[in-house]
Coordinates of C-alpha atoms in Angstrom, one line a residue:
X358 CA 23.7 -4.9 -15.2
X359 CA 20.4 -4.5 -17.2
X360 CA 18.6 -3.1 -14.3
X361 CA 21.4 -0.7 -13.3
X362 CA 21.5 0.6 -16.7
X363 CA 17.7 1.5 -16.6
X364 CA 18.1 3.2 -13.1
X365 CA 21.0 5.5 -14.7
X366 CA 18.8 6.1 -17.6
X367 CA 17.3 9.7 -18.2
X368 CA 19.3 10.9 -15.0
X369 CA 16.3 10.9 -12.5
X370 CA 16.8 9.5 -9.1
X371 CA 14.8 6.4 -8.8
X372 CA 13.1 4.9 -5.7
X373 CA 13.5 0.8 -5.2
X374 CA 11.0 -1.7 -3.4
X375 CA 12.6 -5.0 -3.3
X376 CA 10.2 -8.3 -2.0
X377 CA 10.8 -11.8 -2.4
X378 CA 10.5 -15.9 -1.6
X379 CA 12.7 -18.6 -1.2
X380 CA 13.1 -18.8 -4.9
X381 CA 12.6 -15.3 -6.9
X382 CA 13.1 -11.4 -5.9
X383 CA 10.8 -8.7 -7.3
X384 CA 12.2 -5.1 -7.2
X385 CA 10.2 -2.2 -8.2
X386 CA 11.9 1.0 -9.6
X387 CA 9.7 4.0 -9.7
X388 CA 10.7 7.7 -10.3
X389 CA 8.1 9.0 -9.1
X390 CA 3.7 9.2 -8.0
X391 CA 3.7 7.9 -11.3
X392 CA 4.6 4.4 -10.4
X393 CA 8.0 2.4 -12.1
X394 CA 8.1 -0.9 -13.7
X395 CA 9.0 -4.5 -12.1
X396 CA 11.9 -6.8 -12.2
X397 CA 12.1 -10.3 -11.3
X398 CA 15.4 -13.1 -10.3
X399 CA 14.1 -16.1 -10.5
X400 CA 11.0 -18.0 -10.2
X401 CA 8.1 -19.3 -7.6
X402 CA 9.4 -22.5 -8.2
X403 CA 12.3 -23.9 -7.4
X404 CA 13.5 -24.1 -11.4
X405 CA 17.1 -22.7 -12.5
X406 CA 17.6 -18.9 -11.4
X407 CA 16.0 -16.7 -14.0
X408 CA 18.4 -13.9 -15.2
X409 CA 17.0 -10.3 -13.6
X410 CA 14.4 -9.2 -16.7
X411 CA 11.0 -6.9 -16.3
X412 CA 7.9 -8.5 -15.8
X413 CA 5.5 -7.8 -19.1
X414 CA 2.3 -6.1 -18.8
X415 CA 3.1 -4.2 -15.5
X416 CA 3.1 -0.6 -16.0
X417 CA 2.8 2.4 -13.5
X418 CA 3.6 0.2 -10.9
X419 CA 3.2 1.5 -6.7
X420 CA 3.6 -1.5 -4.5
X421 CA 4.6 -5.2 -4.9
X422 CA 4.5 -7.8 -2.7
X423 CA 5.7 -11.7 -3.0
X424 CA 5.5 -14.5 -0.8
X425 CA 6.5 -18.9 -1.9
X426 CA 4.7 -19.2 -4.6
X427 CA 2.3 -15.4 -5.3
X428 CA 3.2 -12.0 -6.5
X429 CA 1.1 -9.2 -6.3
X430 CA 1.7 -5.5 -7.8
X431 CA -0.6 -2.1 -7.7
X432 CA -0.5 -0.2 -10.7
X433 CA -1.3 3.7 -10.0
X434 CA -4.9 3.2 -10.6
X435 CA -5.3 1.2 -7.3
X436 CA -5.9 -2.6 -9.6
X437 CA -4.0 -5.4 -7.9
X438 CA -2.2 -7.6 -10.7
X439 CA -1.4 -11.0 -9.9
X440 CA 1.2 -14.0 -11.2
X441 CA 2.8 -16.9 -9.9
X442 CA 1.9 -20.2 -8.4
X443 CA -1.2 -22.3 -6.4
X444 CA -1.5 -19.4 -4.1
X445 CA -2.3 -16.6 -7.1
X446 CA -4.1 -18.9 -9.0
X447 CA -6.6 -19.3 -6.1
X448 CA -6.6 -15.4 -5.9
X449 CA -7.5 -15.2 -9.2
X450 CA -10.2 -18.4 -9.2
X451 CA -8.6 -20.3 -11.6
X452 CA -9.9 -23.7 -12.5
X453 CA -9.4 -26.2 -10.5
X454 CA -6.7 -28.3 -13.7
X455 CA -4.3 -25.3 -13.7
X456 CA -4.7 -24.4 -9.8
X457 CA -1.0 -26.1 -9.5
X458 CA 0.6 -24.4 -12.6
X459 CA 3.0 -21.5 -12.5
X460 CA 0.8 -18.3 -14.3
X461 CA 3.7 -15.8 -15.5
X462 CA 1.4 -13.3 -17.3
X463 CA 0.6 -11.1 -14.9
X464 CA -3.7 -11.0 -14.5
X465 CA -6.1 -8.9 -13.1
X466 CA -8.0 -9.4 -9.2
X467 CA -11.3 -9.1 -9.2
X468 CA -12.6 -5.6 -7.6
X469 CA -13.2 -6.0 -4.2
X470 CA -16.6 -4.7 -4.4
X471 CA -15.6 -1.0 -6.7
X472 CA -12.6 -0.6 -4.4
X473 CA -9.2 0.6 -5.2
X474 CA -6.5 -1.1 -3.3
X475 CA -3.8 1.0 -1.3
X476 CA -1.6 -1.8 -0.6
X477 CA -1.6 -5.5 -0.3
X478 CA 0.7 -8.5 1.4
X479 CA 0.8 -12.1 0.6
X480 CA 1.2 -15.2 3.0
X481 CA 1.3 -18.7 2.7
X482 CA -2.5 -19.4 2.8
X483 CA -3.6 -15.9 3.4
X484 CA -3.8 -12.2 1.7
X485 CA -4.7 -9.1 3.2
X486 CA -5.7 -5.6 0.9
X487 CA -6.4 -2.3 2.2
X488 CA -8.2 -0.2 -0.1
X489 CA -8.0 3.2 -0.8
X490 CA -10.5 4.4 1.5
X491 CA -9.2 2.9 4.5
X492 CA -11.0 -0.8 4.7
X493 CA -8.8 -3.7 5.5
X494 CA -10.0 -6.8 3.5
X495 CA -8.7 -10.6 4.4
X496 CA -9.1 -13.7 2.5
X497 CA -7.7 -17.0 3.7
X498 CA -7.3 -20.8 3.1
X499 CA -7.9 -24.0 4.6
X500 CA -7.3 -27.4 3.7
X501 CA -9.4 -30.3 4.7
X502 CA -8.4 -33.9 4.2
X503 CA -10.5 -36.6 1.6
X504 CA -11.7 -39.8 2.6
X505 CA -9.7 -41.1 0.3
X506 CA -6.8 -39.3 2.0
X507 CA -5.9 -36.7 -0.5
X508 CA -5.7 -33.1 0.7
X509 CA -8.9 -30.5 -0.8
X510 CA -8.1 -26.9 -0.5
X511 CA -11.1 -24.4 -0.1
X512 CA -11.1 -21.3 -0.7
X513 CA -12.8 -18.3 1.6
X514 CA -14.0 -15.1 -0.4
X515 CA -12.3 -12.0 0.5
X516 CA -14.1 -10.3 3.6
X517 CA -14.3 -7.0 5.3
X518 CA -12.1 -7.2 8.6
X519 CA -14.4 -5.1 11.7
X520 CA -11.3 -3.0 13.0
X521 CA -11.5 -2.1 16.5
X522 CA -13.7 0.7 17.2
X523 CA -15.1 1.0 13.5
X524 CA -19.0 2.2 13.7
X525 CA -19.5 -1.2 11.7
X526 CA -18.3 -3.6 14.5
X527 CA -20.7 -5.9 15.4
X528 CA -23.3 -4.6 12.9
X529 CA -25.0 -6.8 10.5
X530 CA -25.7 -10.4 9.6
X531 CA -25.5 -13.9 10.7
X532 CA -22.5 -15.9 10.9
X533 CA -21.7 -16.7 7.5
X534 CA -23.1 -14.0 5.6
X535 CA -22.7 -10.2 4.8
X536 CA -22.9 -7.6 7.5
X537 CA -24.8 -5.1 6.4
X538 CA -22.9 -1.7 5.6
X539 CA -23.2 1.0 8.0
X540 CA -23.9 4.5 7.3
X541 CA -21.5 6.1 8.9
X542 CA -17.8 5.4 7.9
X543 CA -15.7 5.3 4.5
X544 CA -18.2 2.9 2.0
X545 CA -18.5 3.7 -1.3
X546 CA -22.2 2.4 -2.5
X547 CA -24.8 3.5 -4.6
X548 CA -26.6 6.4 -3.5
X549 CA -23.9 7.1 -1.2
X550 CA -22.8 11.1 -0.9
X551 CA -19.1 11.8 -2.1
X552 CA -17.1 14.6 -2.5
X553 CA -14.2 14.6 -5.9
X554 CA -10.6 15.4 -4.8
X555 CA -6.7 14.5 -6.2
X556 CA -8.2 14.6 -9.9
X557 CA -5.2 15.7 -11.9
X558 CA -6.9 16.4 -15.8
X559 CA -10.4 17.5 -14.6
X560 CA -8.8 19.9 -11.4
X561 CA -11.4 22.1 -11.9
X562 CA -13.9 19.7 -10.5
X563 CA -12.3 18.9 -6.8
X564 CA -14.4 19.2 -4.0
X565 CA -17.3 18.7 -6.6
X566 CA -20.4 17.0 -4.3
X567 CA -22.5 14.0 -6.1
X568 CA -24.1 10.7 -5.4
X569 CA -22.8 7.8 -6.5
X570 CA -25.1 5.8 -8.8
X571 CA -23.6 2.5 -10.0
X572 CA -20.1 0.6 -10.2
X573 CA -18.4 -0.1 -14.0
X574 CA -15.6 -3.0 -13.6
X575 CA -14.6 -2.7 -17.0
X576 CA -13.6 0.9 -16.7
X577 CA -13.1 0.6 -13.0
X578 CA -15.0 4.0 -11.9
X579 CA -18.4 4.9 -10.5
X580 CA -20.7 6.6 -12.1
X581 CA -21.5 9.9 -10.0
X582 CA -24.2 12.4 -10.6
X583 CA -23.3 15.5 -9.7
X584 CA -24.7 18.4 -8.2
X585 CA -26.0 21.0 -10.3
X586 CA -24.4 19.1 -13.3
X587 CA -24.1 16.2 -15.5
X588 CA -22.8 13.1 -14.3
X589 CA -19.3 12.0 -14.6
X590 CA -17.3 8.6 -14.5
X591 CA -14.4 8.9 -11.2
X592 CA -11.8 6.2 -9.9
X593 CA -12.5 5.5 -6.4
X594 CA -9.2 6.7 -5.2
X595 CA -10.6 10.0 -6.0
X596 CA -13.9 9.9 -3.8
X597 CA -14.3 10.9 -0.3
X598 CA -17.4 9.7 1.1
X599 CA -19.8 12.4 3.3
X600 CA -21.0 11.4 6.4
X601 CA -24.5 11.9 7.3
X602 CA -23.3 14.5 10.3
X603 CA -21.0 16.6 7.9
X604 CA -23.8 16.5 5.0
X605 CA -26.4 17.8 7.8
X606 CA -24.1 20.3 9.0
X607 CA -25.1 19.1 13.0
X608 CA -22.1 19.6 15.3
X609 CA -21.1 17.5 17.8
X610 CA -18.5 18.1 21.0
X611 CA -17.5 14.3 20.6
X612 CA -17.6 13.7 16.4
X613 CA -17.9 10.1 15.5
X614 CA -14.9 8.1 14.4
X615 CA -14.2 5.8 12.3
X616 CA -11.3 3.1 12.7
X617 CA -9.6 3.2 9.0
X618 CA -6.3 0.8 7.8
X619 CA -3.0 2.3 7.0
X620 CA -1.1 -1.3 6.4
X621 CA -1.1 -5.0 6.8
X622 CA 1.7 -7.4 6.9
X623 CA 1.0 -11.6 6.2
X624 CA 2.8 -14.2 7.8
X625 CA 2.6 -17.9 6.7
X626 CA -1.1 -18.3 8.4
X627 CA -1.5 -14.9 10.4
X628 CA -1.8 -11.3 9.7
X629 CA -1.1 -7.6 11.5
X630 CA -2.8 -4.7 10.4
X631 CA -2.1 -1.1 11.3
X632 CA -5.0 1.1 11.7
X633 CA -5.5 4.4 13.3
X634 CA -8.8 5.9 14.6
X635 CA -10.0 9.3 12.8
X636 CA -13.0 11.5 12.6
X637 CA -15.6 10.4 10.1
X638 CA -15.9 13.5 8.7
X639 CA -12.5 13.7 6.8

């Protein structure tokens, strides 16, 4: 009834997004671009059924996602908020003495390297994000047995997937460690050419041209120096990276493309991922 009597409030037809586990149901009412706010039944664990009642400190609100024991939202800003059991305590690198506790304040995930996330799907011992600008990120886990015969979960940092026929596939590093990032393709990274677009307050500056100069996780924006003016402070879901081709001006019969993520979906230990291939220049 309480979440009925929100939707008929003010009149305005609201959109719903409903995910869940075994135990709890998360819906997501949103009126608009704006985002909405989140509901809950339940719980991660298998406790007495919670009465429906909105999650605290979730606001603008664009996509959730749920799996056993994790919940995930996006607020409009493209940060991934996370609460629930093992699984989002690991997400969030909690200490190993509250790793099996149930977190029910909703906390921040680390930037994945300055990038906002488009959307983002939970599995049993595996996550998968894709940001803003079209990169599909994975993080999974794997658990190794003691001598003693106790069960030791580790962890695996969040990683950028190669997508088939991305300029970056097979590009980079050893086994193990960081592939270096290509210059063609959709990277944000200092020094990298971007153009401004979608800014709503400062409209007057889309399709502005700048370099990016350095990352702020506090404020969650790069720092950009524009051309011909002072610099400015922009969310990543409002920069376009230029391509070297496009910045040069050379034409080519056959441009390059770039392979880019539109969505993923998690299963208990697996993950599909949608991605289309598009000009670089975009």
């Amino acid at each position: 009834g309480r979440v009925e009597a929100e939707a008929g409030a003010g009149g305005a037809a609201l959109r719903c997004q409903a995910r869940g586990g075994p135990y709890h149901t998360l819906a997501l009412l949103s009126a608009g671009k704006g985002g909405g706010r989140v509901w809950q039944w339940g719980d991660v664990s298998d406790t007495p059924q919670a009465p429906p009642h909105p999650v605290q400190g979730l606001e603008r609100i664009v996509q959730v996602a749920a799996t056993n024991d994790a919940n995930a939202a996006i607020d409009a800003d493209g940060c991934v908020l996370l609460w629930g059991g093992s699984l989002a305590n690991l997400l969030l690198e909690a200490p190993p003495h509250v790793l099996g506790g149930v977190r029910r304040d909703p906390a921040p995930l680390r930037p994945l390297r300055g990038r906002a996330v488009r959307s983002i799907s939970l599995g049993g011992s595996i996550a998968t994000a894709v940001t803003a600008d079209g990169e599909v990120w994975l993080w999974t886990l794997s658990s190794l047995a003691s001598v003693a015969g106790t069960v030791r979960r580790r962890f695996i940092e969040w990683s950028r997937l190669e997508l088939p026929g991305d300029a970056a596939a097979g590009a980079g590093g050893e086994e193990g460690g960081e592939a270096d990032e290509p210059d063609e393709g959709p990277v944000l990274r200092p020094g990298r050419r971007v153009t401004l677009c979608g800014l709503q307050v400062r409209a007057d500056l889309n399709g502005a041209v700048g370099r990016l100069q350095a990352f702020d996780s506090p404020s969650g924006r790069w720092a950009v120096a524009l051309d011909g003016a002072a610099s400015v402070r922009i969310k990543p879901i409002n920069l376009t990276p230029v391509t070297p081709a496009a910045e040069s001006g050379e034409a080519s019969s056959s441009p390059q493309r770039c392979a880019v993520g539109l969505a993923s979906a998690c299963g208990s230990e697996h993950a599909l991922v949608l991605c289309a291939s598009l000009p670089s220049a975009r």
